[in-house]
Coordinates of C-alpha atoms in Angstrom, one line a residue:
Chain L
M1 CA -31.1 250.6 68.1
T2 CA -30.6 250.1 72.1
V3 CA -29.8 247.1 74.0
T4 CA -29.0 246.8 77.7
A5 CA -25.8 245.4 78.8
L6 CA -25.1 243.9 82.1
L7 CA -22.0 243.2 83.6
F8 CA -21.5 241.0 87.0
A9 CA -18.8 240.2 89.5
S10 CA -15.3 240.9 88.5
Y11 CA -16.5 242.3 85.1
A12 CA -18.6 244.8 87.0
D13 CA -15.8 245.8 89.4
A14 CA -13.5 246.1 86.2
L15 CA -15.8 248.6 84.5
G16 CA -17.0 250.1 87.8
R17 CA -20.6 249.4 86.8
E18 CA -23.5 246.6 86.6
Q19 CA -25.7 248.1 83.7
L20 CA -25.5 250.4 80.7
S21 CA -27.1 251.4 77.5
L22 CA -25.3 250.5 74.2
D23 CA -26.3 252.3 70.9
L24 CA -25.7 249.9 67.9
P25 CA -26.4 250.1 64.2
A26 CA -29.1 247.5 63.1
G27 CA -27.7 244.5 62.5
A28 CA -25.1 244.4 65.0
T29 CA -23.9 241.2 66.5
V30 CA -22.7 240.3 70.2
R31 CA -19.1 240.9 68.9
D32 CA -19.9 244.2 68.1
A33 CA -21.3 245.2 71.6
L34 CA -18.2 243.4 73.0
E35 CA -16.0 246.0 71.1
R36 CA -18.2 248.9 72.1
L37 CA -17.8 247.8 76.0
R38 CA -13.9 247.1 75.5
E39 CA -13.5 251.3 74.5
L40 CA -14.8 251.9 78.3
P41 CA -12.7 252.6 81.0
G42 CA -11.7 249.3 82.3
G43 CA -13.0 247.6 79.3
T44 CA -9.6 246.1 78.2
S45 CA -9.6 243.7 81.2
L46 CA -12.7 241.9 79.5
P47 CA -11.4 238.8 78.0
P48 CA -11.4 238.4 74.1
A49 CA -14.3 236.0 74.0
P50 CA -16.3 236.1 77.3
L51 CA -19.3 234.3 77.8
V52 CA -22.4 235.8 76.8
A53 CA -26.4 235.5 77.4
I54 CA -29.1 237.2 75.3
N55 CA -32.4 237.8 77.3
L56 CA -31.5 235.0 79.9
A57 CA -30.1 232.2 77.4
Y58 CA -26.4 231.7 76.5
A59 CA -25.6 232.9 72.8
R60 CA -22.8 232.9 70.5
P61 CA -20.5 235.8 69.6
D62 CA -22.0 236.0 66.1
A63 CA -25.6 236.2 67.4
M64 CA -27.5 239.3 66.0
L65 CA -28.9 241.7 68.6
S66 CA -32.5 243.0 68.4
P67 CA -33.9 246.2 69.9
G68 CA -34.3 246.0 73.7
D69 CA -32.4 243.0 73.8
E70 CA -30.7 242.4 77.3
L71 CA -27.3 241.2 76.8
A72 CA -25.2 240.1 79.6
V73 CA -21.8 239.6 79.7
I74 CA -20.7 236.7 82.1
P75 CA -17.5 235.9 84.2
P76 CA -16.4 232.3 84.3
V77 CA -19.2 230.8 86.7
A78 CA -18.6 229.6 90.0
G79 CA -22.0 227.9 91.4
G80 CA -22.5 225.3 93.7
Chain P
M1 CA -39.8 219.1 90.1
R2 CA -38.7 222.6 91.4
S3 CA -35.8 224.9 91.3
A4 CA -34.9 228.1 93.0
I5 CA -32.4 230.8 93.6
V6 CA -33.1 231.8 97.1
T7 CA -31.6 234.5 99.8
R8 CA -32.6 232.5 103.0
P9 CA -31.1 229.4 104.6
I10 CA -32.1 226.1 102.7
D11 CA -34.6 224.0 104.2
L12 CA -33.1 220.4 103.3
Q13 CA -36.2 218.5 105.1
A14 CA -38.6 220.6 103.1
L15 CA -36.6 219.5 99.9
L16 CA -36.5 215.7 101.0
A17 CA -40.3 216.0 101.3
E18 CA -41.0 217.4 98.1
V19 CA -39.4 214.1 96.0
A20 CA -41.0 211.8 98.4
R21 CA -43.2 209.2 96.7
H22 CA -44.1 205.7 97.2
A23 CA -42.9 204.6 94.0
N24 CA -39.2 205.7 94.8
G25 CA -36.7 203.5 96.5
A26 CA -33.8 205.7 96.6
T27 CA -33.6 209.2 97.6
L28 CA -30.2 211.3 97.4
L29 CA -29.9 214.5 98.8
F30 CA -26.3 216.7 97.9
V31 CA -25.6 219.6 100.0
G32 CA -22.7 222.0 98.7
T33 CA -21.3 224.1 101.8
V34 CA -19.0 226.6 102.4
R35 CA -15.4 225.1 103.3
D36 CA -12.7 226.7 105.6
V37 CA -9.9 226.4 103.2
N38 CA -9.6 226.8 99.3
D39 CA -6.4 226.3 97.6
G40 CA -4.4 226.3 100.7
R41 CA -5.9 229.9 102.0
A42 CA -8.0 229.9 105.1
V43 CA -11.6 231.0 104.4
T44 CA -13.9 233.0 106.6
G45 CA -17.0 233.1 104.3
I46 CA -18.2 233.5 100.6
E47 CA -20.3 236.1 99.0
Y48 CA -22.4 234.4 96.3
S49 CA -24.0 236.8 93.6
A50 CA -25.9 235.7 90.8
Y51 CA -27.6 236.8 87.7
G52 CA -30.8 236.2 89.4
A53 CA -33.3 235.8 86.1
M54 CA -30.9 233.9 84.2
A55 CA -29.9 231.9 87.1
E56 CA -33.5 230.8 87.7
A57 CA -34.1 230.0 84.1
E58 CA -31.0 228.2 83.7
L59 CA -31.6 226.1 86.8
G60 CA -34.9 225.2 85.3
R61 CA -33.7 224.2 82.2
I62 CA -31.2 221.8 83.8
V63 CA -34.1 220.4 85.9
A64 CA -36.2 220.0 83.0
E65 CA -33.4 218.2 81.0
A66 CA -32.7 216.0 83.8
A67 CA -36.5 215.1 84.1
E68 CA -36.4 213.9 80.6
R69 CA -33.0 212.2 80.8
F70 CA -33.6 210.2 83.8
G71 CA -37.3 209.6 83.6
T72 CA -38.3 211.2 87.0
T73 CA -39.8 214.6 88.1
D74 CA -38.9 214.0 91.5
I75 CA -36.2 216.8 91.7
A76 CA -35.8 219.8 93.8
V77 CA -32.8 222.3 93.8
E78 CA -32.1 225.4 95.4
H79 CA -28.9 227.6 95.3
R80 CA -28.5 230.3 97.8
V81 CA -27.1 233.6 96.8
G82 CA -25.6 236.5 99.4
R83 CA -23.1 235.9 102.2
L84 CA -22.7 232.6 103.7
A85 CA -20.6 231.7 106.6
L86 CA -18.7 228.5 107.1
G87 CA -20.4 225.4 107.0
E88 CA -23.7 227.0 105.4
A89 CA -25.3 225.3 102.7
S90 CA -25.1 227.3 99.2
V91 CA -26.9 224.5 97.2
A92 CA -29.0 221.3 98.0
I93 CA -30.3 218.8 95.2
A94 CA -32.9 216.5 96.4
V95 CA -33.7 213.7 93.9
A96 CA -35.7 210.3 94.0
H97 CA -35.7 207.4 91.8
P98 CA -37.1 204.0 92.0
R99 CA -33.6 202.7 91.9
R100 CA -30.3 203.8 93.7
A101 CA -28.2 203.7 90.5
G102 CA -30.6 206.2 89.0
A103 CA -30.8 208.5 91.8
Y104 CA -26.9 208.7 92.0
E105 CA -26.6 209.1 88.3
L106 CA -29.4 211.7 88.4
S107 CA -28.0 213.6 91.5
R108 CA -24.5 213.8 89.9
W109 CA -25.7 214.9 86.5
V110 CA -27.7 217.9 88.1
I111 CA -24.5 219.1 90.2
E112 CA -22.3 219.1 87.3
E113 CA -24.6 221.0 84.8
L114 CA -25.5 223.4 87.6
K115 CA -21.8 224.3 88.4
H116 CA -21.0 224.4 84.6
R117 CA -24.0 226.4 83.6
I118 CA -25.6 228.7 86.2
P119 CA -24.5 232.3 86.3
V120 CA -23.4 232.3 90.0
W121 CA -20.3 233.7 91.2
K122 CA -18.4 233.5 94.6
R123 CA -16.3 236.0 96.1
E124 CA -14.2 234.3 99.1
E125 CA -13.2 236.1 102.0
Y126 CA -10.0 235.4 103.6
V127 CA -8.7 235.5 107.2
D128 CA -6.2 238.4 106.2
G129 CA -9.4 240.6 105.2
T130 CA -8.8 240.3 101.5
R131 CA -11.3 238.8 99.2
E132 CA -11.3 237.5 95.9
W133 CA -13.7 236.5 92.9
L134 CA -12.9 232.8 92.1
D135 CA -12.0 231.9 88.6
P136 CA -12.4 228.2 88.2
T137 CA -10.9 228.4 84.5
A138 CA -7.9 230.1 85.6
A139 CA -4.7 228.1 86.2
K140 CA -4.1 227.2 89.8
E141 CA -1.6 229.3 91.5
P142 CA 1.5 227.3 93.1
A143 CA 0.6 225.8 96.1
R144 CA 1.0 228.3 99.0
P145 CA 3.4 227.0 102.0
Chain E
M1 CA -17.8 207.7 112.1
R2 CA -21.0 205.9 113.4
S3 CA -23.2 203.1 112.5
A4 CA -26.3 201.2 114.2
I5 CA -29.0 198.9 113.5
V6 CA -32.1 200.7 114.9
T7 CA -35.7 199.5 115.7
R8 CA -37.0 203.2 115.5
P9 CA -37.5 205.8 112.5
I10 CA -34.0 207.0 111.5
D11 CA -33.5 210.9 112.2
L12 CA -32.0 212.3 108.9
Q13 CA -31.3 215.5 110.2
A14 CA -29.2 214.1 113.1
L15 CA -27.3 212.1 110.7
L16 CA -26.5 215.2 108.6
A17 CA -25.5 216.7 111.7
E18 CA -23.0 214.2 112.7
V19 CA -20.9 214.4 109.5
A20 CA -21.0 218.3 109.4
R21 CA -17.4 219.9 109.4
H22 CA -16.1 223.2 108.1
A23 CA -13.3 221.2 106.1
N24 CA -16.2 219.5 104.1
G25 CA -17.5 221.1 101.0
A26 CA -19.9 218.3 99.9
T27 CA -22.4 216.3 102.1
L28 CA -24.4 213.3 100.6
L29 CA -27.3 211.6 102.1
F30 CA -28.7 208.5 100.8
V31 CA -32.0 207.2 101.9
G32 CA -33.5 204.0 101.1
T33 CA -37.2 203.7 101.2
V34 CA -39.9 201.0 101.0
R35 CA -41.3 200.9 97.4
D36 CA -45.1 200.1 96.7
V37 CA -44.0 197.9 93.7
N38 CA -41.6 195.3 93.4
D39 CA -41.2 192.9 90.5
G40 CA -44.5 194.1 89.4
R41 CA -46.3 193.2 92.4
A42 CA -48.0 195.8 94.7
V43 CA -46.2 195.9 98.1
T44 CA -47.9 197.0 101.4
G45 CA -45.1 196.9 103.8
I46 CA -41.8 195.2 104.5
E47 CA -40.9 193.3 107.7
Y48 CA -36.8 193.7 108.1
S49 CA -35.3 191.3 110.2
A50 CA -31.6 190.7 110.9
Y51 CA -29.0 188.7 112.6
G52 CA -28.7 192.0 115.2
A53 CA -25.2 191.3 116.6
M54 CA -23.5 190.4 113.3
A55 CA -25.3 193.1 111.3
E56 CA -24.0 195.9 113.8
A57 CA -20.4 194.4 113.6
E58 CA -20.3 194.1 109.8
L59 CA -21.9 197.4 109.2
G60 CA -19.1 198.9 111.6
R61 CA -16.4 197.0 109.6
I62 CA -17.9 198.4 106.4
V63 CA -17.8 202.1 107.8
A64 CA -14.0 201.6 108.9
E65 CA -13.0 200.2 105.6
A66 CA -14.8 203.2 103.8
A67 CA -13.0 205.6 106.3
E68 CA -9.7 204.3 105.3
R69 CA -10.5 204.0 101.6
F70 CA -11.6 207.7 101.2
G71 CA -9.9 209.3 103.8
T72 CA -12.6 210.8 106.1
T73 CA -14.4 209.8 109.1
D74 CA -17.3 211.7 108.4
I75 CA -19.6 208.9 107.8
A76 CA -22.7 208.1 109.6
V77 CA -25.0 205.1 108.8
E78 CA -28.2 203.5 110.3
H79 CA -30.1 200.5 109.1
R80 CA -33.7 200.1 110.7
V81 CA -35.2 196.5 111.2
G82 CA -38.7 195.8 112.1
R83 CA -42.0 196.3 110.3
L84 CA -41.8 199.3 107.9
A85 CA -44.7 200.8 106.0
L86 CA -44.6 202.4 102.4
G87 CA -42.0 205.5 102.0
E88 CA -40.4 204.7 105.2
A89 CA -36.6 204.8 105.5
S90 CA -34.7 201.4 105.8
V91 CA -31.4 202.9 105.6
A92 CA -29.7 206.2 105.6
I93 CA -26.0 206.7 104.9
A94 CA -24.6 210.1 105.5
V95 CA -21.0 211.1 104.4
A96 CA -19.0 214.4 103.9
H97 CA -16.1 215.1 102.1
P98 CA -13.8 218.2 101.0
R99 CA -14.9 217.6 97.3
R100 CA -17.9 216.1 95.7
A101 CA -16.6 213.5 93.6
G102 CA -15.3 211.9 97.1
A103 CA -18.8 212.3 98.5
Y104 CA -20.3 210.5 95.8
E105 CA -17.9 207.7 95.6
L106 CA -17.8 207.2 99.1
S107 CA -21.8 207.1 99.7
R108 CA -22.1 204.7 96.7
W109 CA -19.5 202.4 98.0
V110 CA -20.9 202.2 101.4
I111 CA -24.7 201.2 100.0
E112 CA -23.1 198.7 97.8
E113 CA -20.9 196.9 100.6
L114 CA -24.1 197.1 102.7
K115 CA -26.4 195.6 100.4
H116 CA -24.0 192.6 99.8
R117 CA -22.6 192.1 103.4
I118 CA -25.0 192.7 106.3
P119 CA -27.0 189.9 107.3
V120 CA -30.4 191.6 107.1
W121 CA -33.6 189.9 105.5
K122 CA -36.7 191.4 104.1
R123 CA -40.2 189.8 104.0
E124 CA -42.5 191.8 101.5
E125 CA -46.2 192.0 102.3
Y126 CA -48.5 192.2 99.2
V127 CA -52.0 193.4 98.6
D128 CA -53.4 189.9 98.2
G129 CA -52.3 189.2 102.1
T130 CA -49.3 187.0 101.1
R131 CA -45.9 187.6 102.3
E132 CA -42.5 186.5 100.9
W133 CA -38.7 186.4 101.9
L134 CA -36.9 188.3 99.1
D135 CA -33.9 186.3 97.7
P136 CA -31.8 188.8 95.5
T137 CA -29.7 185.6 94.2
A138 CA -33.0 183.8 92.8
A139 CA -33.6 184.3 89.3
K140 CA -36.3 186.8 88.7
E141 CA -39.7 185.1 87.8
P142 CA -41.2 186.3 84.3
A143 CA -43.0 189.7 84.3
R144 CA -46.2 189.5 85.9
P145 CA -49.0 191.1 83.5
Chain B
M1 CA -18.0 169.9 121.9
T2 CA -20.9 172.0 121.5
V3 CA -21.6 174.7 119.1
T4 CA -24.7 176.9 118.8
A5 CA -26.3 177.1 115.1
L6 CA -28.2 179.9 114.4
L7 CA -30.9 180.0 111.6
F8 CA -32.6 182.9 110.1
A9 CA -35.5 184.1 107.7
S10 CA -36.4 181.5 105.3
Y11 CA -34.1 179.0 106.8
A12 CA -35.7 179.4 110.2
D13 CA -38.9 178.9 108.6
A14 CA -37.9 175.7 106.9
L15 CA -36.5 174.2 110.1
G16 CA -39.1 175.5 112.4
R17 CA -36.4 177.1 114.8
E18 CA -34.2 179.8 115.0
Q19 CA -31.4 178.2 117.4
L20 CA -30.0 174.7 118.3
S21 CA -27.3 173.0 119.8
L22 CA -25.0 170.7 117.9
D23 CA -22.9 168.1 119.5
L24 CA -19.9 167.7 117.3
P25 CA -16.7 165.7 117.4
A26 CA -13.4 168.0 118.0
G27 CA -12.2 169.2 114.6
A28 CA -15.5 169.3 113.2
T29 CA -15.9 171.9 110.3
V30 CA -18.5 174.2 109.1
R31 CA -19.4 171.7 106.4
D32 CA -19.9 169.0 109.2
A33 CA -22.1 171.1 111.2
L34 CA -24.2 171.8 107.8
E35 CA -24.6 168.2 107.2
R36 CA -26.0 167.6 110.9
L37 CA -28.5 170.6 110.1
R38 CA -29.7 168.8 106.9
E39 CA -30.6 165.6 108.6
L40 CA -33.1 167.8 110.7
P41 CA -36.8 168.0 109.5
G42 CA -36.9 170.6 106.9
G43 CA -33.2 170.6 106.7
T44 CA -33.1 169.4 103.2
S45 CA -34.2 172.8 101.9
L46 CA -30.8 174.3 103.0
P47 CA -28.9 174.9 99.8
P48 CA -25.4 172.9 99.2
A49 CA -23.6 175.8 100.5
P50 CA -25.0 178.5 102.3
L51 CA -23.3 181.6 103.7
V52 CA -22.2 181.0 107.0
A53 CA -20.5 183.3 109.8
I54 CA -18.6 182.0 113.0
N55 CA -18.9 184.5 116.0
L56 CA -20.1 187.5 113.9
A57 CA -17.8 187.3 110.8
Y58 CA -18.1 185.4 107.6
A59 CA -16.5 182.1 107.5
R60 CA -15.6 179.4 104.7
P61 CA -17.0 176.0 104.6
D62 CA -13.7 174.2 105.6
A63 CA -13.2 176.5 108.7
M64 CA -13.0 174.5 112.0
L65 CA -15.3 174.9 114.8
S66 CA -14.4 175.6 118.5
P67 CA -16.2 174.6 121.6
G68 CA -18.7 177.4 122.1
D69 CA -18.7 179.0 118.9
E70 CA -21.7 180.8 117.3
L71 CA -22.3 179.5 113.9
A72 CA -24.9 181.3 111.9
V73 CA -26.4 180.0 108.6
I74 CA -27.2 183.0 106.4
P75 CA -29.9 183.2 103.7
P76 CA -29.1 185.4 100.8
V77 CA -29.0 188.8 102.2
A78 CA -31.4 191.6 101.4
G79 CA -30.5 194.4 103.3
G80 CA -30.8 198.5 102.4

């Protein structure tokens, strides 16, 4: 299946991109997707357990992904 | 109630008007502005960036939770993104409540949730020309002279 | 810092402008307004009267104490007297502080002191044409149906 | 000596006036002035120990008055 990964702020700087497609086996979790991102150039600078969101809502690392999901990897937030 | 991520200056007067009702005795407007110093470094401006769609969604969830928790829908919140100069408003929260205690608690609750939950990042720009993403979870560096 | 007893509508935008400084990250505006119901009675307006000279003096003392206690002079307060219609602002307190916690504590401190100390009285006017001086120290009457 | 007494809100309504001069002996206190006010028509509706101010600042019932002082008798405040 294919999911869209989004990167922001310092994470986007580290990996040099803001968006990419990931091909993952059926049943893959957030954790699996993060492992794949860590293999990319600059990917080792992602922390062990970053905040993530699936389809605009925060999700846990063991959440299962579905085809077409939007998975966002979220640096420490600093709004306000 | 209403919340939005905006790219234009926040109209404080308009936010206040949105929460005005004759049943309310207390209105509170919180405005967060860009400071000229942070952790001892002279700041010249801040670039706010957001995961726009989720920031809108999460802000909407915060406001809905606040409405239920404090028993009023008189809540209007805007968070601005883009490059902001010193003194410009990055966030404004207008709330109104029959009683002042409720207004203060509600306003404070919304800003704390917003700071911890909405996917917004800021890159500070310093007088020496450098700029840096802020990480509120990072250990503070030792104070500079 | 500035405080005044006024007989004209309070200009909220002007109060906010008075406390704006680039060293501040948080601005808080409290506005007290005339409610349409009090203790279950329908209100049509309130006549505020004051011991003007002392109200000005006491308000000045409160603001000076707040400045010392919270370490900022970015405080502007106006209390209006005369007859006010529903929804009109009777009091507005603008404060700004480097940090939001300080802004909330300062604002709340000023409104509580103001409510307990300044010699201002209000006579509520009810839909049945009667009017009554409010006595916050009096025991509440049993709730009306 | 002469002091000026000021009445406000419900107290002014009760005594039917907002201002009057009191002639008091030297050394008179706030309490003495209040006793004098209670002897006036409507004066019994003043509470036993109302708030008072001398020359724009709150004062205690045993505070001594001076010639020319402005003594204000202050109903429960209800500002804000």
